[in-house]
Coordinates of C-alpha atoms in Angstrom, one line a residue:
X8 CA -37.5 -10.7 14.7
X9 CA -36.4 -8.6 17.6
X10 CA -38.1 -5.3 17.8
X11 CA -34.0 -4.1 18.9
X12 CA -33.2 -4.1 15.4
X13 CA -34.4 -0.7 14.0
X14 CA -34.2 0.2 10.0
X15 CA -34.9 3.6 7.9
X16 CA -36.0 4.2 4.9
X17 CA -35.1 7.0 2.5
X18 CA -37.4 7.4 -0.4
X19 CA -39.3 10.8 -2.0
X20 CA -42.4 7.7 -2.7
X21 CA -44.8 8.0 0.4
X22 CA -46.3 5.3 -0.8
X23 CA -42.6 3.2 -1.0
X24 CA -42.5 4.3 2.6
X25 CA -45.8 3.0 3.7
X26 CA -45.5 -0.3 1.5
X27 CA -41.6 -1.0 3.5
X28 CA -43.3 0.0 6.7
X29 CA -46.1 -2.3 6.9
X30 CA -43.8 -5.3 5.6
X31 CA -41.1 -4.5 8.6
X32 CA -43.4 -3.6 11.3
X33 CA -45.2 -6.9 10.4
X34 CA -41.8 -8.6 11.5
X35 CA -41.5 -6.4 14.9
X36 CA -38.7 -4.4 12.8
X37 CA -38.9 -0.6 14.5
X38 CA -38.8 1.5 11.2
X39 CA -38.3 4.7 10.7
X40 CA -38.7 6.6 6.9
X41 CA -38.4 10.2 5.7
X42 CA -39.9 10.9 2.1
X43 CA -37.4 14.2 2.1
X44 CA -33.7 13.1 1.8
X45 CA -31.7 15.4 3.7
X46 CA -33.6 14.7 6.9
X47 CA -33.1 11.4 6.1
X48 CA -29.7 11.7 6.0
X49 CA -29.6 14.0 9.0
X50 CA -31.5 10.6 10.7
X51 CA -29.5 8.3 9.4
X52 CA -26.4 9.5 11.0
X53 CA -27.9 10.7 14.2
X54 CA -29.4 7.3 15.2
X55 CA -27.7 4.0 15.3
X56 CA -29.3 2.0 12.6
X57 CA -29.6 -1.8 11.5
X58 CA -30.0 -0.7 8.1
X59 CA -30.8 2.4 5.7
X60 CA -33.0 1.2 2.4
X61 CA -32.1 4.5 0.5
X62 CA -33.8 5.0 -3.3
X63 CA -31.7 6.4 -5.7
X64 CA -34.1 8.6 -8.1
X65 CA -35.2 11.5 -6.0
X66 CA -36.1 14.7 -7.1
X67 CA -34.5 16.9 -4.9
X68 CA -31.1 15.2 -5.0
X69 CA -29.7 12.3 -6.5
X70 CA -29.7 9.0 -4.6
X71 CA -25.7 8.0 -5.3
X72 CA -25.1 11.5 -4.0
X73 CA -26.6 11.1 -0.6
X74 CA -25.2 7.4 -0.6
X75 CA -21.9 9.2 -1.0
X76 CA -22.1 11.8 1.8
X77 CA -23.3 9.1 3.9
X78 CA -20.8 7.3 3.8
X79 CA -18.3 10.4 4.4
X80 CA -19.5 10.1 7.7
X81 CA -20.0 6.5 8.5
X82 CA -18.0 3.7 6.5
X83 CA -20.0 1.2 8.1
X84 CA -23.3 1.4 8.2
X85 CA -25.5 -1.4 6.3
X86 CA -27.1 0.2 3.3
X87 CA -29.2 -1.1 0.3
X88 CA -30.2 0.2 -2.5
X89 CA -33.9 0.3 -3.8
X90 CA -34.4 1.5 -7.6
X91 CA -36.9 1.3 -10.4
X92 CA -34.1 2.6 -13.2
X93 CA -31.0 0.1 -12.8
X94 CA -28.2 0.1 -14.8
X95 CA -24.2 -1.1 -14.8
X96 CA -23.2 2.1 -13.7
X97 CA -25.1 2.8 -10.5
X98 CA -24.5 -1.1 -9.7
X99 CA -20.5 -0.8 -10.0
X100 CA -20.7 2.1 -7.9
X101 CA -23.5 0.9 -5.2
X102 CA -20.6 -2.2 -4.7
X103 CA -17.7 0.6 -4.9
X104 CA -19.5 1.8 -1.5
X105 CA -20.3 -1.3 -0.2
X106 CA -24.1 -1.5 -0.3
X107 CA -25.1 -4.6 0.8
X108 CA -27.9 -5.0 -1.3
X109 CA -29.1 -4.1 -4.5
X110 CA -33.2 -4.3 -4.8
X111 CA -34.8 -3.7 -8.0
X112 CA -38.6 -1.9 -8.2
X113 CA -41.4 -3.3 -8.2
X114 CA -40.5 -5.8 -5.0
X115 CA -42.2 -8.2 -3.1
X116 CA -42.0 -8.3 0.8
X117 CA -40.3 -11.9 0.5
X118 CA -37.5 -9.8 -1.5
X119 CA -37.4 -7.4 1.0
X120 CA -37.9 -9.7 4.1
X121 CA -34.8 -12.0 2.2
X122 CA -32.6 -8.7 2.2
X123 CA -33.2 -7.7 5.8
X124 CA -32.8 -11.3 7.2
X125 CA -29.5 -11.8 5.2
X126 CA -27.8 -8.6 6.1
X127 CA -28.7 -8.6 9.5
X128 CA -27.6 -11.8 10.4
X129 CA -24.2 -11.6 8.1
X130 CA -23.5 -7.9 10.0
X131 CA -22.6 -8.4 13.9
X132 CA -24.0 -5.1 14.7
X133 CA -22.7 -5.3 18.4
X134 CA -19.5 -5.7 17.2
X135 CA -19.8 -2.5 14.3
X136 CA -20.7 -0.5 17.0
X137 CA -18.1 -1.3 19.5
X138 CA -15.3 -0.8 16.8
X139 CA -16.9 2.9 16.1
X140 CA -16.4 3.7 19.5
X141 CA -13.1 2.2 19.9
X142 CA -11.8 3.9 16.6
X143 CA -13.2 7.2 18.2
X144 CA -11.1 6.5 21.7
X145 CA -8.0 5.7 19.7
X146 CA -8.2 8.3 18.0
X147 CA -7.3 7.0 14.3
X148 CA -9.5 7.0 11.1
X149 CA -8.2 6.2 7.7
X150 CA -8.5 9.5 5.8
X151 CA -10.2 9.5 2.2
X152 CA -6.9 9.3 0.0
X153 CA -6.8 6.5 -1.9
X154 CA -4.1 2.9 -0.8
X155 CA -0.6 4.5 -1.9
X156 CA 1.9 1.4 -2.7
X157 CA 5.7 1.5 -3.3
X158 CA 6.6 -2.5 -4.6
X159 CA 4.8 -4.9 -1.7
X160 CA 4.9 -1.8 0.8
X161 CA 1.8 0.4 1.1
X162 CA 0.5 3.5 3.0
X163 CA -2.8 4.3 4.6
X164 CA -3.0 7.7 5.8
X165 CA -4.7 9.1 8.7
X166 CA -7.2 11.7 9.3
X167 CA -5.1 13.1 12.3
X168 CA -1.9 13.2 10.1
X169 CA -0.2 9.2 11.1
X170 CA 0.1 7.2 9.0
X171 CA -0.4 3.2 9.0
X172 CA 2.3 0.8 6.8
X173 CA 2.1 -2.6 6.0
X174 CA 3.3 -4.9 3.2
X175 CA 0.7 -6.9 0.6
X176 CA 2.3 -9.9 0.5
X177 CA 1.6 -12.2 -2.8
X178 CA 0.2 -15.6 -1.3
X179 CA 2.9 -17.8 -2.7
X180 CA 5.1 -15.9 0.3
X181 CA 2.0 -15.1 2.5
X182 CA 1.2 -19.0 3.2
X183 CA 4.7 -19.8 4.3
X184 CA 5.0 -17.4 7.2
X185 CA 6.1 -19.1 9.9
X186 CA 7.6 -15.9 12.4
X187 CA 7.6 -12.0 11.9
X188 CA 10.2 -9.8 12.9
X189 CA 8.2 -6.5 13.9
X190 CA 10.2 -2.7 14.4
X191 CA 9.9 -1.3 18.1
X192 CA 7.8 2.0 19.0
X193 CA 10.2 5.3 18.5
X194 CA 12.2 3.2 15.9
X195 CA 13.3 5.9 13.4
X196 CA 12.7 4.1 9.7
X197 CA 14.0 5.2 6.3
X198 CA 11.9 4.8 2.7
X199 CA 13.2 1.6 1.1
X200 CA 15.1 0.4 4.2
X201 CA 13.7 -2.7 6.5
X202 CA 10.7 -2.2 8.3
X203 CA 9.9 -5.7 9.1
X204 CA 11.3 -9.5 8.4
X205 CA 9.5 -12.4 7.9
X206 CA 10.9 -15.9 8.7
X207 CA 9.0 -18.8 6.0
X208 CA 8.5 -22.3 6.5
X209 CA 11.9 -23.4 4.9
X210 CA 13.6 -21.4 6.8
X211 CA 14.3 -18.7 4.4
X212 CA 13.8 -15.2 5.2
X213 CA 12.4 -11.5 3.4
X214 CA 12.3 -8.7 3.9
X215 CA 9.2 -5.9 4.3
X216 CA 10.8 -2.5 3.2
X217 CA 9.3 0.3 4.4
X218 CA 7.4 3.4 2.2
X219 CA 7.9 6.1 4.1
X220 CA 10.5 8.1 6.6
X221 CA 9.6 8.7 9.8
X222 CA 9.1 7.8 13.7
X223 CA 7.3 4.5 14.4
X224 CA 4.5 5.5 17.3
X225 CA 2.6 2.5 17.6
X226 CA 3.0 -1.5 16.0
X227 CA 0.7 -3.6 15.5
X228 CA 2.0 -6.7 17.9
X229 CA -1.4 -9.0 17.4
X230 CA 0.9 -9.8 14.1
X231 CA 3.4 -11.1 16.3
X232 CA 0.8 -13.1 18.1
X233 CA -0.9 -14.6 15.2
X234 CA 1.8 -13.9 11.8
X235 CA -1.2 -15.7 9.8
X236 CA -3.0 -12.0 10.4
X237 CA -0.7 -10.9 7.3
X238 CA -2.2 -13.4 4.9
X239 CA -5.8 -11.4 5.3
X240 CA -3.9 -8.3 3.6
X241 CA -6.6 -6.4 5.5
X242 CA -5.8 -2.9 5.6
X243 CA -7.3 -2.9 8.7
X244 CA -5.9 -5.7 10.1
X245 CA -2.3 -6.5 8.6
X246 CA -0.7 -3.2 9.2
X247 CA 2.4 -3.7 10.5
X248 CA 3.0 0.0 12.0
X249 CA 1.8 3.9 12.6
X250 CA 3.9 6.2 11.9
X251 CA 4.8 10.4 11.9
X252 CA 6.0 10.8 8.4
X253 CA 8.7 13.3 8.1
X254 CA 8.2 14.2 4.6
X255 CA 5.5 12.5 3.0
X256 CA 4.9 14.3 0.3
X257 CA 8.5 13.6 -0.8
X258 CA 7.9 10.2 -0.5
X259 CA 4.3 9.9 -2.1
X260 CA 6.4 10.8 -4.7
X261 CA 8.1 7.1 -5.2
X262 CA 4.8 5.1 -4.4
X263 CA 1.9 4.4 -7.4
X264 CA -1.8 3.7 -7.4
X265 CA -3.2 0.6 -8.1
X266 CA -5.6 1.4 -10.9
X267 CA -7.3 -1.6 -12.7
X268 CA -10.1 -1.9 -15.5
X269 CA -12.3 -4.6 -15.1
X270 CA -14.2 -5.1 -18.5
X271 CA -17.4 -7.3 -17.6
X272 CA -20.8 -7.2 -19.0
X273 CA -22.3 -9.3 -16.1
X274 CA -23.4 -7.2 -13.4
X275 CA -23.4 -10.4 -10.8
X276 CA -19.3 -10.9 -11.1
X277 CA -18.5 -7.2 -11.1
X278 CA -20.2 -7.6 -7.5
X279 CA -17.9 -10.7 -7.0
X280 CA -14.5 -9.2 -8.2
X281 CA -14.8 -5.6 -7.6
X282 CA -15.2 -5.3 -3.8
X283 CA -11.6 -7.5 -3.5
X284 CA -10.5 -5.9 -5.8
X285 CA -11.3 -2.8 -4.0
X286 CA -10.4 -4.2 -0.2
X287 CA -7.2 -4.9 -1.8
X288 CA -6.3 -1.6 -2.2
X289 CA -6.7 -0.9 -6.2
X290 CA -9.1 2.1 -8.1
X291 CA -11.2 -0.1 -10.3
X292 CA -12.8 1.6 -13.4
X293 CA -15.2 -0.9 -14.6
X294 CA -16.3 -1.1 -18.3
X295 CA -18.7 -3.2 -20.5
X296 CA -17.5 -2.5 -23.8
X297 CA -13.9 -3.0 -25.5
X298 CA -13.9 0.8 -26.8
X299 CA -14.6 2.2 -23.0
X300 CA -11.4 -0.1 -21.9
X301 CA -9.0 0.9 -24.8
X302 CA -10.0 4.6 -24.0
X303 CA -9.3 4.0 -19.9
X304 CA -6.2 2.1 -20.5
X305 CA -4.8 5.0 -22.5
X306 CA -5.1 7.3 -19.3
X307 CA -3.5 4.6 -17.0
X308 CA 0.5 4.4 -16.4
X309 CA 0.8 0.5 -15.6
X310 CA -2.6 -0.2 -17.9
X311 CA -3.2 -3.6 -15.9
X312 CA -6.9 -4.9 -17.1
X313 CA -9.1 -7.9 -16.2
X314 CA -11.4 -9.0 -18.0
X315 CA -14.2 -11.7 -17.7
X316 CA -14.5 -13.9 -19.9
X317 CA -17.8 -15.5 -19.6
X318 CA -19.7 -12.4 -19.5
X319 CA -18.2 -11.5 -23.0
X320 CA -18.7 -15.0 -24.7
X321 CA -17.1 -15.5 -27.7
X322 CA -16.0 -12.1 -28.4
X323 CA -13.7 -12.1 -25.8
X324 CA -10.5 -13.2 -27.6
X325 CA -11.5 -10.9 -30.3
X326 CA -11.3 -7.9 -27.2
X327 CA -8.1 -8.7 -26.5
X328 CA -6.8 -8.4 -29.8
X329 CA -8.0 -5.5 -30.2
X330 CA -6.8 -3.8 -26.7
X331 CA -3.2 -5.2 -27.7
X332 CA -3.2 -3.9 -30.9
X333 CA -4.3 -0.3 -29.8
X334 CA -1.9 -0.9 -25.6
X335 CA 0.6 -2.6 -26.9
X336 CA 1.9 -2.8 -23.4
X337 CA -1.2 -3.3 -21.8
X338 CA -1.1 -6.3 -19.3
X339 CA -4.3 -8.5 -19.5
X340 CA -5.8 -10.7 -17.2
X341 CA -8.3 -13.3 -18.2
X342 CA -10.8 -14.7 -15.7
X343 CA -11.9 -17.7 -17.4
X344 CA -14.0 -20.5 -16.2
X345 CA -12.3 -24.1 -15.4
X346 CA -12.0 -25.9 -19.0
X347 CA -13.0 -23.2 -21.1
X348 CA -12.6 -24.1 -24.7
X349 CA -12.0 -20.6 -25.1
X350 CA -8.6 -20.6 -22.8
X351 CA -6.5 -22.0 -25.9
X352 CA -7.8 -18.9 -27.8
X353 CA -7.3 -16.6 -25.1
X354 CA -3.2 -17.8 -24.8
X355 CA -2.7 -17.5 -28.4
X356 CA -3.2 -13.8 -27.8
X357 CA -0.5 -11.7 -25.7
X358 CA -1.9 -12.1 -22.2
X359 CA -0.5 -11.7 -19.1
X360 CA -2.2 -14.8 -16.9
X361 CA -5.1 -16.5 -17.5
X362 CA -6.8 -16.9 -13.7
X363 CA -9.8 -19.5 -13.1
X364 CA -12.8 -17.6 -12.0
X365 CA -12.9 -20.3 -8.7
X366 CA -9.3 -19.5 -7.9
X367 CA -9.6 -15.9 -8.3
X368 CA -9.6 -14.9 -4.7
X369 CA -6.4 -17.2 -4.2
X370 CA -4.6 -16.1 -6.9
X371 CA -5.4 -12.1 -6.9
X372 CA -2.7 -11.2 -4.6
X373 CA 0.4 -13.1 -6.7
X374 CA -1.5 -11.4 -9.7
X375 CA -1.4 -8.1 -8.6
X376 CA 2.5 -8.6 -7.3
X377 CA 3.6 -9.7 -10.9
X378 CA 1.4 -6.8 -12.7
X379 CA 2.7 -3.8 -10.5
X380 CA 6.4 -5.0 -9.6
X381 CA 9.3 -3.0 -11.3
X382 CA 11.7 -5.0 -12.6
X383 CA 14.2 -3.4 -10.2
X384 CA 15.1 -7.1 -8.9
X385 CA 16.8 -7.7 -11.8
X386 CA 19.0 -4.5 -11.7
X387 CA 23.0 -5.2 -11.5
X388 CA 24.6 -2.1 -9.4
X389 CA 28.0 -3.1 -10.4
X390 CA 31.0 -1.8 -12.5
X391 CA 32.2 -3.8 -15.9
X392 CA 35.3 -2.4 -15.9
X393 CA 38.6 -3.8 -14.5
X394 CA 41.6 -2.5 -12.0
X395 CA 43.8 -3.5 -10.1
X396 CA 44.0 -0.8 -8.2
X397 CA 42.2 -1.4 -5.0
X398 CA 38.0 -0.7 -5.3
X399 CA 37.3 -0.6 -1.2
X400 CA 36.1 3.1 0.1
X401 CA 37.8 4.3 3.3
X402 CA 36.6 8.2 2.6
X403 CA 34.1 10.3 0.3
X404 CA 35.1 14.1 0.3
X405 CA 32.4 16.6 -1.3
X406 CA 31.3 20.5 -1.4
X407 CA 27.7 20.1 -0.7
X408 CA 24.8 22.1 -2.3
X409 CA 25.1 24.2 1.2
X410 CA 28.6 24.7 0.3
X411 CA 29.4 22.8 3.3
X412 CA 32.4 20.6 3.5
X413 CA 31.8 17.3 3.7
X414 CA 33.4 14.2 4.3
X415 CA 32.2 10.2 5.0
X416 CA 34.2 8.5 6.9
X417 CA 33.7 4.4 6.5
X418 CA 35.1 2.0 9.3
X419 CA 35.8 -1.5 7.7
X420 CA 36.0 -2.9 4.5
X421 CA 32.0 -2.0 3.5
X422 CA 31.8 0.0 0.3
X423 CA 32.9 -0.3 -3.0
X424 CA 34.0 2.0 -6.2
X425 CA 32.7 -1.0 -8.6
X426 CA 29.9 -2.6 -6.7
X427 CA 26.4 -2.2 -4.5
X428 CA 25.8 0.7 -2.2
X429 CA 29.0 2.4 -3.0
X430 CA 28.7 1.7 -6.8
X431 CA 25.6 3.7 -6.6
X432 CA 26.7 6.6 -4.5
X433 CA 29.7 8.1 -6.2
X434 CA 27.7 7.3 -9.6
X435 CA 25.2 9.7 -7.9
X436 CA 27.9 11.9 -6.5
X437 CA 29.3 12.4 -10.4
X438 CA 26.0 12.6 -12.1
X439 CA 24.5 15.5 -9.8
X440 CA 28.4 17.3 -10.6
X441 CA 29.1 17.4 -6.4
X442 CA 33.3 18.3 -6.5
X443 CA 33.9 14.8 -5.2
X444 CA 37.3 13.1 -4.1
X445 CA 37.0 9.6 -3.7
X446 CA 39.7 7.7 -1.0
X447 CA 40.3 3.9 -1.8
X448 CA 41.1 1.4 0.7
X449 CA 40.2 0.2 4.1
X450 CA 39.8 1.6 8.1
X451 CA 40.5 -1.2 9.6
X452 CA 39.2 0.8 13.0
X453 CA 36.0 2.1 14.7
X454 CA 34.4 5.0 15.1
X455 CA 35.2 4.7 19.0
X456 CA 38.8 3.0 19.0
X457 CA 42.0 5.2 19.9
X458 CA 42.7 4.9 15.7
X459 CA 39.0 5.6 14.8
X460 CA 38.8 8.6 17.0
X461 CA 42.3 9.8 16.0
X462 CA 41.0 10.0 11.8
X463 CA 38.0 11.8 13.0
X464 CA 39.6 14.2 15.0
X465 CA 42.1 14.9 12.0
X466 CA 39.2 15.1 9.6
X467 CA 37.5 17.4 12.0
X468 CA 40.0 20.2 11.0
X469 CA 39.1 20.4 7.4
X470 CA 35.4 19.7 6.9
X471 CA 32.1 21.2 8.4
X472 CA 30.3 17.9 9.0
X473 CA 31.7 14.6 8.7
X474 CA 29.8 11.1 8.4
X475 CA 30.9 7.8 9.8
X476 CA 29.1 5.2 8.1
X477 CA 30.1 1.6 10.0
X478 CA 28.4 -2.1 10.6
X479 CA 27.3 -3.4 13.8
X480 CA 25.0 -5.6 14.9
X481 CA 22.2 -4.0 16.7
X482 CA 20.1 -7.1 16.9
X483 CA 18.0 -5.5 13.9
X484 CA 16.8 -6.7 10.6
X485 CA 20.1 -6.7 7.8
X486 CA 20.0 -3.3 6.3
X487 CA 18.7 -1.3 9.1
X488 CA 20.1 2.2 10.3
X489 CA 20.3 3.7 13.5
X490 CA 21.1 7.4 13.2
X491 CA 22.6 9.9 15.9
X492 CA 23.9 13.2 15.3
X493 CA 26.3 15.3 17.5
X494 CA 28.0 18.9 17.3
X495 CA 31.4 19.7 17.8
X496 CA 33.9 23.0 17.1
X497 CA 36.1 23.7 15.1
X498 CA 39.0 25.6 16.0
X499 CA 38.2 28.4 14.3
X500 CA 35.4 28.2 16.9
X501 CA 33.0 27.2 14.2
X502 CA 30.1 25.1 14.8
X503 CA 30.0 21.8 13.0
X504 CA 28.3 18.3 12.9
X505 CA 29.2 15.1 13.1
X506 CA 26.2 12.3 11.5
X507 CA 26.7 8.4 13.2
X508 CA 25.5 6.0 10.9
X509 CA 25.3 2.5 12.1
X510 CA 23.8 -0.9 9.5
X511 CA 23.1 -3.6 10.7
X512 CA 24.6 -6.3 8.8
X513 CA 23.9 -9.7 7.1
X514 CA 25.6 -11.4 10.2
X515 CA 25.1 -15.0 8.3
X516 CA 27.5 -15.3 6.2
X517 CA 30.7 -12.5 7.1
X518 CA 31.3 -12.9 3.4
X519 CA 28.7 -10.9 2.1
X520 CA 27.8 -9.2 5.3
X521 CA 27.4 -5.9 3.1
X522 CA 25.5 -8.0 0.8
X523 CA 21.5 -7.0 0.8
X524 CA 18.8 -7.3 -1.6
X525 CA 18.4 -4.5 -4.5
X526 CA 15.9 -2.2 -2.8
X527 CA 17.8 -2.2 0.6
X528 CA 20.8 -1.2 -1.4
X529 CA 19.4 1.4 -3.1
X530 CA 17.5 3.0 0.0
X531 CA 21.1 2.8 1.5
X532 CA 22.5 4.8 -0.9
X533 CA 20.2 7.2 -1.5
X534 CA 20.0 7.7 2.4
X535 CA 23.7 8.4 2.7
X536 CA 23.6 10.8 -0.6
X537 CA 20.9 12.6 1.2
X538 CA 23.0 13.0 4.1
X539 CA 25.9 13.8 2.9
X540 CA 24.4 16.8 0.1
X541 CA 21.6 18.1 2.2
X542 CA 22.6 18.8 5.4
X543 CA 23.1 22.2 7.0
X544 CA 24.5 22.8 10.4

């Protein structure tokens, strides 16, 4: 082997340290070991290592600990674990921080020579290497808080305060990308609005909404190269854009955790399920007895759990009896094996799906969309009752929680008393007890016609900051909005504002050109709510 190719070794054992030495240097392997673990650590990040064998029962500190703070510092360095006292729970989380091997004591040097060979030629070192430095120049590292998902849209934050957005797509929408519609750099986005389109092989289209508020600073345009990229919902990979949040703690507060139990007594498929588990973004408590999942699932909000059902044998349809009779709502996942004559008992209890253990990796991503959707898709924003007085909205008058005078001004026949986006708002309007005054009917001007200009300026006299809300297409994905805001006076010589707000519309079919899908609508409405109770001058 290539003498290039140095490795360390962290154990308190001089004698471990000798006995990995001689095996390695044997091989032309330049190895380094420290018998006290903080220098080892100190080594370990201060030199640019193949690998790191690090033992996990030391006296001074223990060996999960130092795994940990290692890997604070460097996400990607190739460690494996060496132990004489293994058990499920330093196993789980040696995978949880992607060790690349786990060694058991006593080993032979054809374990150890095995271990070294297969992680060195499975790791493209050059490559590792290069990507540090090029994350350094760039300037962007994912911070330590966990994946952050609102429906298919999620959030990585960044440890200089961007943040990166993309979309986990389930696979039965993932494989028929054909085209993606990506946002442009200084875009402004809104939570729940558009922040990307995709185009599938029958022509249909969806839509990518975004989690967050803020100023797109950077896209990621190798998707618009290569739209397969999305399929590898790769964190790293997929995201669709980098953003400067303007409030993100506001809206952390609309996006959930993906937190999973995976009961499994077989230590070799927790190392098979939890790392994509894990790469896809979900916390993964792992348990090996029925009790320790009934008592996880009770701390859980969506208590999603999968459970494998080899490793249990025939107890497990007996498991999920029990877990449904003490979380009744618990959603259960079986990972079978193909024609298990267990799968009919499995289905005769409540279970959520029943997923093939050689399918898994296919299937995860359409299991995980069905498990943590709302059911907000089948939400009806409309109004049951009958009138036939008119329902369209030419004007929304309120006293705002400023005290400010405010009226929205809509050009065309776009809102609606009894349905959608306008439904929603003056229910809003009523429920949060804003003085409202609702206008029915229809501007059949805009905003910067003779007539359009002529019903601001009149609404100028009365109101400290007025909104007009129109469609126009902008060449942007349906449901967009651009934003501009301008100051005028009043004459009383007061200052006051006036808030453009331009949609882009469904431009397919002028019938329902107003006519998006229930999240759009909602973000819609909530963004003009915002606007219209918040604002100061």
């Amino acid at each position: 082997m290539n003498s290039e190719h140095s490795i360390l070794v962290i154990d308190d054992e001089a004698i471990v340290c000798e006995s990995f030495t001689r095996i390695l240097s044997n091989k032309g392997y330049k190895v380094d070991s420290k018998t006290e673990p903080y220098e080892g650590l100190e080594l370990a990040l201060s030199n640019k290592y193949d690998l790191v064998f690090l033992d996990l029962k030391m006296d001074k500190i223990d060996g999960m600990d130092l795994f940990n703070e290692l890997r604070k510092k460097d996400p990607y360095l190739p460690v494996a674990i060496v132990t004489g006292y293994p058990s499920m729970d330093t196993a789980i989380e040696s995978v949880k921080l992607h060790a690349s091997d786990y060694i058991l004591k006593p080993f032979t040097p054809e374990e150890i020579l095995k271990s070294v060979n297969r992680i060195i030629s499975q790791k493209d070192i050059p490559s590792t290497v290069v990507k540090r430095k090029l994350e350094k120049q760039l300037g962007w590292e994912p911070s330590y808080e966990p994946i952050q998902f609102n429906e298919i849209a999620w959030i990585q934050q960044g440890k200089d305060g961007s943040v990166r957005i993309g979309g986990q797509l389930p696979n039965f929408i993932s494989s028929k990308i054909n085209d993606l519609m990506l946002p442009e750099v200084n875009d402004i986005i809104y939570s729940g609005l558009p922040l990307a389109g995709a185009v599938l092989t029958d022509k249909s289209r969806i839509t990518i909404p975004s989690p967050l508020s803020g100023k797109i600073i950077e896209v990621n345009h190798k998707l618009a190269v290569n739209p397969s990229i999305i399929k590898e919902n790769s964190f790293e990979k997929s995201w669709i854009a980098k953003i400067e949040p303007f409030d993100i703690e506001k809206d952390l507060q609309a996006t959930q955790m993906h937190n999973v139990t995976l009961l499994c007594k077989s230590l070799d498929e927790v190392k098979e399920y939890l790392p994509r588990l894990v790469d896809l973004g979900c916390i993964v408590n792992c348990v090996d007895t029925v009790n320790k999942a009934v008592s996880a699932l009770t701390k859980e909000k969506n208590k999603v759990i999968f459970i494998d059902g080899p490793s249990l044998s025939d107890n497990g349809p007996e498991y999920v009896k029990i877990i449904n009779q003490e979380i009744p709502e618990a959603k259960v996942v079986i990972i079978g094996k193909p024609a298990s004559e267990l799968e009919e008992t499995f289905r005769k209890n409540k279970i959520f799906y029943y997923c093939v253990s050689s399918l898994f990796d296919k299937e995860i991503t359409d299991i995980l969309y069905s498990v943590f959707s709302s059911s907000q898709d089948d939400e009806v924003f409309e109004s049951c009752s009958l009138s036939p007085i008119p329902q369209s909205i030419r004007r929304v008058d309120i006293t705002n929680k400023h005290s400010k005078k405010v009226t929205l001004l809509v050009f065309g026949d776009m809102l609606y008393n009894n349905l959608d986006i306008g439904y929603i708002l003056i229910n809003k309007l009523v429920e949060k007890s804003f003085p409202i005054e609702v206008a029915r009917g229809i501007n059949h001007s805009q905003p910067d016609d003779s007539t359009g200009k002529q019903i601001i300026e009149k609404n100028k006299e009365k109101n400290d900051i007025i909104i007009t809300f129109q469609a126009k297409d902008s060449n942007k994905l349906p449901g967009q909005i651009q934003k501009e805001i301008g100051k005028y006076t009043n004459n009383d010589g007061s200052d006051s504002r006036i808030i453009n707000l331009v949609i882009q519309p469904k431009i397919i079919d002028e019938k329902e050109y107003m006519i998006f899908n229930n999240t759009t609508t909602k973000a819609v409405a909530e963004l003009i709510f915002d606007e219209m109770t918040s604002c100061v001058l």
